[in-house]
Coordinates of C-alpha atoms in Angstrom, one line a residue:
M1 CA -70.8 15.0 55.5
N2 CA -73.7 17.4 55.9
R3 CA -72.7 20.8 57.3
A4 CA -74.5 24.0 57.7
I5 CA -72.6 27.1 56.4
A6 CA -73.8 30.5 57.5
A7 CA -73.8 33.2 54.9
I8 CA -72.8 36.9 55.1
V9 CA -74.5 39.4 52.9
C10 CA -72.9 42.8 52.8
V11 CA -75.2 45.8 52.4
S12 CA -73.3 49.0 51.7
T13 CA -74.6 51.8 53.9
S14 CA -71.4 53.8 54.4
A15 CA -71.6 57.5 53.8
A16 CA -67.8 57.9 53.8
A17 CA -66.0 59.7 51.0
Q18 CA -66.2 57.7 47.8
P19 CA -63.5 57.3 45.2
S20 CA -64.2 58.9 41.9
E21 CA -64.2 55.8 39.7
P22 CA -66.8 56.3 36.9
D23 CA -68.4 52.9 37.3
K24 CA -68.8 52.9 41.1
G25 CA -72.3 54.4 41.0
N26 CA -73.3 51.7 38.4
A27 CA -71.8 49.0 40.6
K28 CA -73.6 50.3 43.7
A29 CA -76.9 50.2 41.8
L30 CA -76.2 46.7 40.5
L31 CA -75.3 45.7 44.1
Q32 CA -78.7 46.8 45.3
S33 CA -80.4 44.9 42.4
G34 CA -78.4 41.8 43.3
L35 CA -79.4 42.1 47.0
K36 CA -83.1 42.2 45.9
L37 CA -82.6 39.1 43.7
F38 CA -80.8 37.4 46.6
A39 CA -83.6 38.2 49.0
A40 CA -86.1 36.7 46.4
K41 CA -83.9 33.5 46.3
D42 CA -83.0 34.1 42.7
Y43 CA -79.4 33.1 43.4
L44 CA -78.3 32.7 39.7
G45 CA -79.7 36.1 38.9
A46 CA -78.1 37.7 41.9
L47 CA -74.7 36.0 41.1
A48 CA -74.8 37.4 37.5
V49 CA -75.6 40.9 38.8
F50 CA -72.9 40.8 41.6
K51 CA -70.3 39.6 39.1
D52 CA -71.2 42.5 36.8
A53 CA -71.0 44.9 39.7
Y54 CA -67.5 43.5 40.6
A55 CA -66.4 43.8 36.9
R56 CA -67.3 47.5 37.0
F57 CA -65.9 48.2 40.5
P58 CA -63.7 45.5 42.1
S59 CA -64.5 45.7 45.8
G60 CA -64.1 43.1 48.5
K61 CA -67.6 43.9 49.7
I62 CA -69.0 42.7 46.4
L63 CA -66.8 39.5 46.6
L64 CA -68.4 38.8 49.9
N65 CA -71.8 38.9 48.2
I66 CA -70.5 36.7 45.4
G67 CA -69.2 34.1 47.9
T68 CA -72.4 34.1 49.9
T69 CA -74.4 33.5 46.7
L70 CA -72.1 30.7 45.6
V71 CA -72.6 29.0 49.0
K72 CA -76.4 29.1 48.4
L73 CA -75.8 27.6 44.9
D74 CA -73.7 24.8 46.5
R75 CA -70.6 25.8 44.5
P76 CA -68.0 25.5 47.4
A77 CA -64.8 25.9 45.4
E78 CA -65.9 29.1 43.8
A79 CA -67.4 30.3 47.0
A80 CA -64.1 29.7 48.9
N81 CA -62.1 31.6 46.2
A82 CA -64.5 34.5 46.5
Y83 CA -64.2 34.5 50.3
Q84 CA -60.4 34.3 50.1
G85 CA -60.5 37.3 47.7
Y86 CA -62.6 39.2 50.2
L87 CA -60.3 38.4 53.1
D88 CA -57.3 39.5 50.9
S89 CA -58.9 42.7 49.8
P90 CA -57.8 46.0 51.3
D91 CA -61.4 47.0 52.1
V92 CA -62.2 43.9 54.2
D93 CA -64.6 44.8 57.1
P94 CA -62.9 43.9 60.4
A95 CA -66.3 43.1 61.9
K96 CA -66.9 40.5 59.2
R97 CA -63.4 39.0 59.0
T98 CA -63.9 36.4 61.7
E99 CA -67.2 35.1 60.2
A100 CA -65.7 35.1 56.7
T101 CA -62.7 33.2 58.0
R102 CA -64.9 30.6 59.7
I103 CA -67.0 30.1 56.5
L104 CA -63.8 29.7 54.4
A105 CA -62.4 27.1 56.8
E106 CA -65.7 25.1 56.5
L107 CA -65.7 25.4 52.7
D108 CA -62.0 24.3 52.7
Q109 CA -63.1 20.9 54.2
R110 CA -65.2 20.3 51.1
V111 CA -62.7 21.3 48.4
G112 CA -59.1 20.9 47.3
V113 CA -56.7 23.7 48.0
L114 CA -53.9 24.3 45.5
E115 CA -50.8 26.3 46.3
I116 CA -49.3 27.3 42.9
T117 CA -45.9 28.8 42.4
S118 CA -44.3 29.6 39.1
T119 CA -40.9 30.6 37.7
P120 CA -40.9 33.1 36.1
N121 CA -43.2 35.0 38.3
D122 CA -45.0 36.6 35.4
A123 CA -46.2 33.3 34.0
E124 CA -49.9 32.6 33.2
I125 CA -51.7 29.6 34.5
E126 CA -54.7 27.9 32.9
L127 CA -57.1 26.5 35.4
A128 CA -60.7 25.6 34.6
G129 CA -60.3 26.8 31.0
E130 CA -59.3 30.3 32.0
W131 CA -55.8 31.8 31.6
R132 CA -54.8 34.1 34.5
P133 CA -51.6 35.6 35.8
A134 CA -49.9 33.2 38.3
T135 CA -49.8 36.0 40.8
E136 CA -53.6 36.0 41.0
I137 CA -53.9 32.3 41.8
K138 CA -51.1 31.5 44.2
R139 CA -53.8 29.8 46.4
T140 CA -56.9 28.6 44.8
R141 CA -59.7 26.1 45.6
V142 CA -61.0 23.5 43.2
A143 CA -63.7 20.9 43.3
P144 CA -62.7 17.3 44.1
G145 CA -61.6 15.3 41.0
E146 CA -59.1 15.4 38.3
I147 CA -57.6 18.9 37.6
T148 CA -55.5 19.9 34.6
I149 CA -53.2 22.9 35.1
K150 CA -51.2 24.5 32.2
A151 CA -48.6 27.2 32.4
R152 CA -47.0 29.5 29.8
P153 CA -44.7 32.5 29.9
A154 CA -46.7 35.7 29.9
S155 CA -44.3 37.4 27.5
K156 CA -45.5 35.1 24.7
V157 CA -49.1 35.9 25.1
V158 CA -50.8 38.3 22.7
K159 CA -54.0 39.7 24.1
A160 CA -56.4 41.2 21.6
R161 CA -58.7 44.0 22.7
P162 CA -62.2 44.2 21.2

């Protein structure tokens, strides 16, 4: 099946009041760098920069750029998860919602969609080698093929800080 998937790149031009998070300025600068790399078709470089920006300032707008870049890299499961994160974010742009929903539906035709529930609710789930709270991955996309999922109670997890 050969389908074309349109991409949405979000360029932040809003002059509205900004939250005072210390890393927001750094994230904005990284976003601009990522957009330049994306325009130059350096998708791996753009992805790394967008992910760094998101780690500094989690924003749905950055997730949209991550998803679009992952589409260009032909990584549909990761792209679909990023688009879902964008659609679930409180700062989703209503003007982009319809297009993002359409792209997600097209991506969902190429991937597996897992619905994960856990008891207790604070359990952690390992998927693709990464442990995350079950609440973060209630619905996730995966590449076709064999998938191993592990679960553990969160209360038994000791997390070390560097």
